[in-house]
CSV table of C-alpha atoms and ligand atoms in Angstrom, one decimal:
chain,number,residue,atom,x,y,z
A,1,UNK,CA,73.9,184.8,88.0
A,2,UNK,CA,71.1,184.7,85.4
A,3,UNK,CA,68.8,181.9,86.5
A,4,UNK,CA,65.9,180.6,83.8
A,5,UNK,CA,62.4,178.5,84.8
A,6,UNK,CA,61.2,176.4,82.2
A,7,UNK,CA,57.9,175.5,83.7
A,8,UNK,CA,55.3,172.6,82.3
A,9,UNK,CA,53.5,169.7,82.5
A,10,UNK,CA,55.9,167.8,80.8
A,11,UNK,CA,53.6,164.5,81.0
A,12,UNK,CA,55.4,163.3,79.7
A,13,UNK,CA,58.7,165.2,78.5
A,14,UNK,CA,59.5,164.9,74.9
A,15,UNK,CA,62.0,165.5,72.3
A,16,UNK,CA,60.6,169.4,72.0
A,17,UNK,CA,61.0,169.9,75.6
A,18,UNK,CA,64.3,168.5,75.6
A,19,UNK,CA,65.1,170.7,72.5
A,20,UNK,CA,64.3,173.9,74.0
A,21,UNK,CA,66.0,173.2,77.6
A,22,UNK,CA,69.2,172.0,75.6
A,23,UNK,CA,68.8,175.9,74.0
A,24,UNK,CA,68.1,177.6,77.2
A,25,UNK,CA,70.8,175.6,79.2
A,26,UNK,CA,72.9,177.5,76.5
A,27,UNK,CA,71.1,181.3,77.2
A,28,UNK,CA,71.5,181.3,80.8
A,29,UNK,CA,74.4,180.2,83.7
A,30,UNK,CA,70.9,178.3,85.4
A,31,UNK,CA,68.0,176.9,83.9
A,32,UNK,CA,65.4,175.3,86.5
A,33,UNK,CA,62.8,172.9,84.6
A,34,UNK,CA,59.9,172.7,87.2
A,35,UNK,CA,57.1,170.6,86.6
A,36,UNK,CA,54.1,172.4,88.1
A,37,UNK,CA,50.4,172.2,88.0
A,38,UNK,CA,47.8,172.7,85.0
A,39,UNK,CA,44.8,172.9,86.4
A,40,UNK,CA,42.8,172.1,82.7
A,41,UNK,CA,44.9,168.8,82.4
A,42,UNK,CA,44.1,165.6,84.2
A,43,UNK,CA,47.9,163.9,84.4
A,44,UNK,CA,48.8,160.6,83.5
A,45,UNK,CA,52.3,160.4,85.3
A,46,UNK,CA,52.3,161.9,89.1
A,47,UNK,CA,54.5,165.4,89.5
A,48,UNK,CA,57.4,162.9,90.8
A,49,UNK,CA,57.5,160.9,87.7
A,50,UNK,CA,57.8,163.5,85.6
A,51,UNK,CA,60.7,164.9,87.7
A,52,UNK,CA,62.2,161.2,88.0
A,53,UNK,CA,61.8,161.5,84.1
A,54,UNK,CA,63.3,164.9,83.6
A,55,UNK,CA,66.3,164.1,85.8
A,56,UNK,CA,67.1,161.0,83.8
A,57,UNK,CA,67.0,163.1,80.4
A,58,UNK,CA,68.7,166.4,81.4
A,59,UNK,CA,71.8,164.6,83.3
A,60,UNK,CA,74.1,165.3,80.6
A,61,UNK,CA,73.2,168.9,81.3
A,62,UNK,CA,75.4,170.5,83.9
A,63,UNK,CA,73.3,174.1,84.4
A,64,UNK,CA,69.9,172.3,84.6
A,65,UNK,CA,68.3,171.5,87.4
A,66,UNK,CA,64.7,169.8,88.0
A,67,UNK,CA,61.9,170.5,90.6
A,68,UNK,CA,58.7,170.3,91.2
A,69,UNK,CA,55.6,172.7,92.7
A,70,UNK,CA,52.2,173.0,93.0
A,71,UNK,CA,51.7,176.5,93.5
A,72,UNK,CA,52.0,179.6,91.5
A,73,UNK,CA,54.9,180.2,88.8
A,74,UNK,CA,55.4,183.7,89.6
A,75,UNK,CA,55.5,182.9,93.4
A,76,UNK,CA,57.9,180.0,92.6
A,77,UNK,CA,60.3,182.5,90.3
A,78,UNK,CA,60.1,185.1,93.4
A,79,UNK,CA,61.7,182.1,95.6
A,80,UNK,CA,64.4,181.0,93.5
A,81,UNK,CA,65.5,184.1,92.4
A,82,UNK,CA,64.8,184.0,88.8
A,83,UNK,CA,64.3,186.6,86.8
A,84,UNK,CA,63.1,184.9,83.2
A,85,UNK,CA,60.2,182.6,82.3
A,86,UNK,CA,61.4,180.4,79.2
A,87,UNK,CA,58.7,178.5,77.2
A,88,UNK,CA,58.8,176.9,73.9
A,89,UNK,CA,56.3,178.7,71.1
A,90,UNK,CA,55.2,175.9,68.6
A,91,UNK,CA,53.1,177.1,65.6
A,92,UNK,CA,50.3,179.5,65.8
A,93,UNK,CA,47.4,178.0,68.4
A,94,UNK,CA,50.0,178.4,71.5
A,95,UNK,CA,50.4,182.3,70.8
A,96,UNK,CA,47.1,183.4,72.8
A,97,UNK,CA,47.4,181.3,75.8
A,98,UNK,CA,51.3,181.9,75.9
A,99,UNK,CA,50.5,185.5,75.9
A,100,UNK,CA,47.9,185.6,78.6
A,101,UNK,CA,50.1,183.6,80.9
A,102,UNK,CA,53.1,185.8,80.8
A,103,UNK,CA,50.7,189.1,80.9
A,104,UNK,CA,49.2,187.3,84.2
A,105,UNK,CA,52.7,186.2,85.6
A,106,UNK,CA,54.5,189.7,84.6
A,107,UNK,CA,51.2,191.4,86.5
A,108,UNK,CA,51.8,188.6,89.7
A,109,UNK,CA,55.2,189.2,89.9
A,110,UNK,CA,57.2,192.4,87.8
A,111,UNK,CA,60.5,191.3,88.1
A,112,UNK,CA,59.6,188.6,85.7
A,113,UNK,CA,60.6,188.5,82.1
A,114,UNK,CA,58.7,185.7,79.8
A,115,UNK,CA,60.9,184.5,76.9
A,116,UNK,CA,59.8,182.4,74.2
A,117,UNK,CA,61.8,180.0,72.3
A,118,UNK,CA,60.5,179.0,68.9
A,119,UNK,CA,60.4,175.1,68.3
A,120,UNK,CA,62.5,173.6,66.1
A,121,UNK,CA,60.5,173.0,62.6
A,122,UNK,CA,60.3,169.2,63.4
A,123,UNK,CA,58.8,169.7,67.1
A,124,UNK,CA,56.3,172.3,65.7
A,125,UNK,CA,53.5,170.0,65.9
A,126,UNK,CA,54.2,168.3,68.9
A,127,UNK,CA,52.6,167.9,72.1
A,128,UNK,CA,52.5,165.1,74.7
A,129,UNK,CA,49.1,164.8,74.6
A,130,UNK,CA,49.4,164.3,70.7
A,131,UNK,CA,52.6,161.8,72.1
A,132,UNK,CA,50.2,160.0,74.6
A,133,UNK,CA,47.3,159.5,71.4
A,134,UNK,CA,50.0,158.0,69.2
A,135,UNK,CA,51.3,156.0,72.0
A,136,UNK,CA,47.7,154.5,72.8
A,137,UNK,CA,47.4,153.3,69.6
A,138,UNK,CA,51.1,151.9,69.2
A,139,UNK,CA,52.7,154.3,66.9
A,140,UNK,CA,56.6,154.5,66.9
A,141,UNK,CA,57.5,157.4,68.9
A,142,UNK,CA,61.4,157.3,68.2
A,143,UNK,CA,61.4,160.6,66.8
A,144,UNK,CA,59.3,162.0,69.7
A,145,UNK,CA,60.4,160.7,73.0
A,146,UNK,CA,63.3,160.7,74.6
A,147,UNK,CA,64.8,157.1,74.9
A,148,UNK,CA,65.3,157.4,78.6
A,149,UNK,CA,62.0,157.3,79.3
A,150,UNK,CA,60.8,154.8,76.4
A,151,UNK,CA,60.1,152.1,78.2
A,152,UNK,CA,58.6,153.3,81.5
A,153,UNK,CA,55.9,155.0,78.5
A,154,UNK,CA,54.8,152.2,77.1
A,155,UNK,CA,54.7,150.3,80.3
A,156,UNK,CA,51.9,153.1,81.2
A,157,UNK,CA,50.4,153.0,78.1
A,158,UNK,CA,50.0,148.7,77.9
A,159,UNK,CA,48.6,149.5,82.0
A,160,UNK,CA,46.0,152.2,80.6
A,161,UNK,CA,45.1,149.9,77.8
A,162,UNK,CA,44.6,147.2,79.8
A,163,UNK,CA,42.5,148.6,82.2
A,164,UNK,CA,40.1,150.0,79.3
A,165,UNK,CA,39.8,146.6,77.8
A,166,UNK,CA,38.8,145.4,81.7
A,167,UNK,CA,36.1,147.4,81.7
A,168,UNK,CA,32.7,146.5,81.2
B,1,LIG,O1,53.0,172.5,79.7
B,1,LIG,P1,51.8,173.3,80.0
B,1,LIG,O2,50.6,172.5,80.6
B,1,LIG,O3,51.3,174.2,78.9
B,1,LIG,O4,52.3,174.3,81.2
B,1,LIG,C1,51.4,175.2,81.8
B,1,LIG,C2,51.9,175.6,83.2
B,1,LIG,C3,52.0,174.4,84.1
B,1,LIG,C4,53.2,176.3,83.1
B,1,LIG,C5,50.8,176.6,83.8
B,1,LIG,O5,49.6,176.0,83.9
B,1,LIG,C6,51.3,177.2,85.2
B,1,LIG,O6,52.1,178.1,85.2
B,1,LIG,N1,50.8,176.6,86.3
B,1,LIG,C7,51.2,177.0,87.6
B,1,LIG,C8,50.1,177.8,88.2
B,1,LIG,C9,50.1,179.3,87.8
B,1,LIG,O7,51.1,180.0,88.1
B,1,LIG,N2,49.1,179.7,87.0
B,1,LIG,C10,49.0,181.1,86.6
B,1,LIG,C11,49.5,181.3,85.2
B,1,LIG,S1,48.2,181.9,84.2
């Protein structure tokens, strides 16, 4: 049985996340999504919401699973047996990080395989934290985030904004 990880931060998961597990769900008879830990971003949903909001979009998905860790990828792979990293590759600036973090990940564990999907042309410049900006400022993000989590997003956002306009 050929069993995928599609790790991230997924805060939150959008359209180009969905894209490329709706691809890998496809690729392999198992595709875990696990929302881990990245240690240069400061979250704005906790690792459970983002699992709570992965579950919610992937249900129509019968090979995917969702999880959650706080420790290393390679370690987690190693425990559940799989034998392929997927990522999505958007345009040009993810390339040298991407490349680094398999190199690491292959050198951590070298029964692991990194595969990278390219985005769809439409996702290409998409990020959450280019998802969280437009949301900040109210920007319709119809063509960005899944509709599943809609609301509990802009819920966060009118919290966020609410608390910056309490400050003093
Ligand atoms: O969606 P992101 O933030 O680009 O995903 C990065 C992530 C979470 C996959 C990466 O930071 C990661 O693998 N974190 C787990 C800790 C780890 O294994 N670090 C070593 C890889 S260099």
């Amino acid at each position: 049985m050929k069993i995928a990880v599609y790790p991230g931060s997924f805060d939150p998961v959008t359209n180009g996340h969905l894209n490329i597990i709706e691809r890998a769900s496809r690729l392999f008879d198992q595709v875990i999504v696990c929302v881990m830990v990245n240690c240069e971003k400061k979250p704005l949903f906790s690792l459970e919401e983002r699992k709570n909001q992965l579950r919610r979009v992937t249900r129509h998905l019968a090979n995917v699973t969702v999880d959650a860790y706080d420790g290393l990828l390679a370690e987690y792979a190693r425990e559940r047996g799989c034998c392929t990293i997927v990522k999505g590759l958007r345009a040009g600036s993810d390339f040298e990080k991407e490349f680094q973090m398999a190199m690491v990940n292959r050198k951590l564990n070298p029964d692991l395989d990194s595969l990278f999907l390219t985005a769809e042309h439409q996702y290409m410049y998409l990020s959450s934290s280019a998802v969280k900006e437009m949301g900040y400022y109210g920007a319709d993000l119809s063509d960005f985030l899944p509709s599943q989590i809609m609301d509990e997003f802009e819920e966060r956002m009118k919290k966020i904004a609410n608390m910056k306009e309490a400050q003093p």
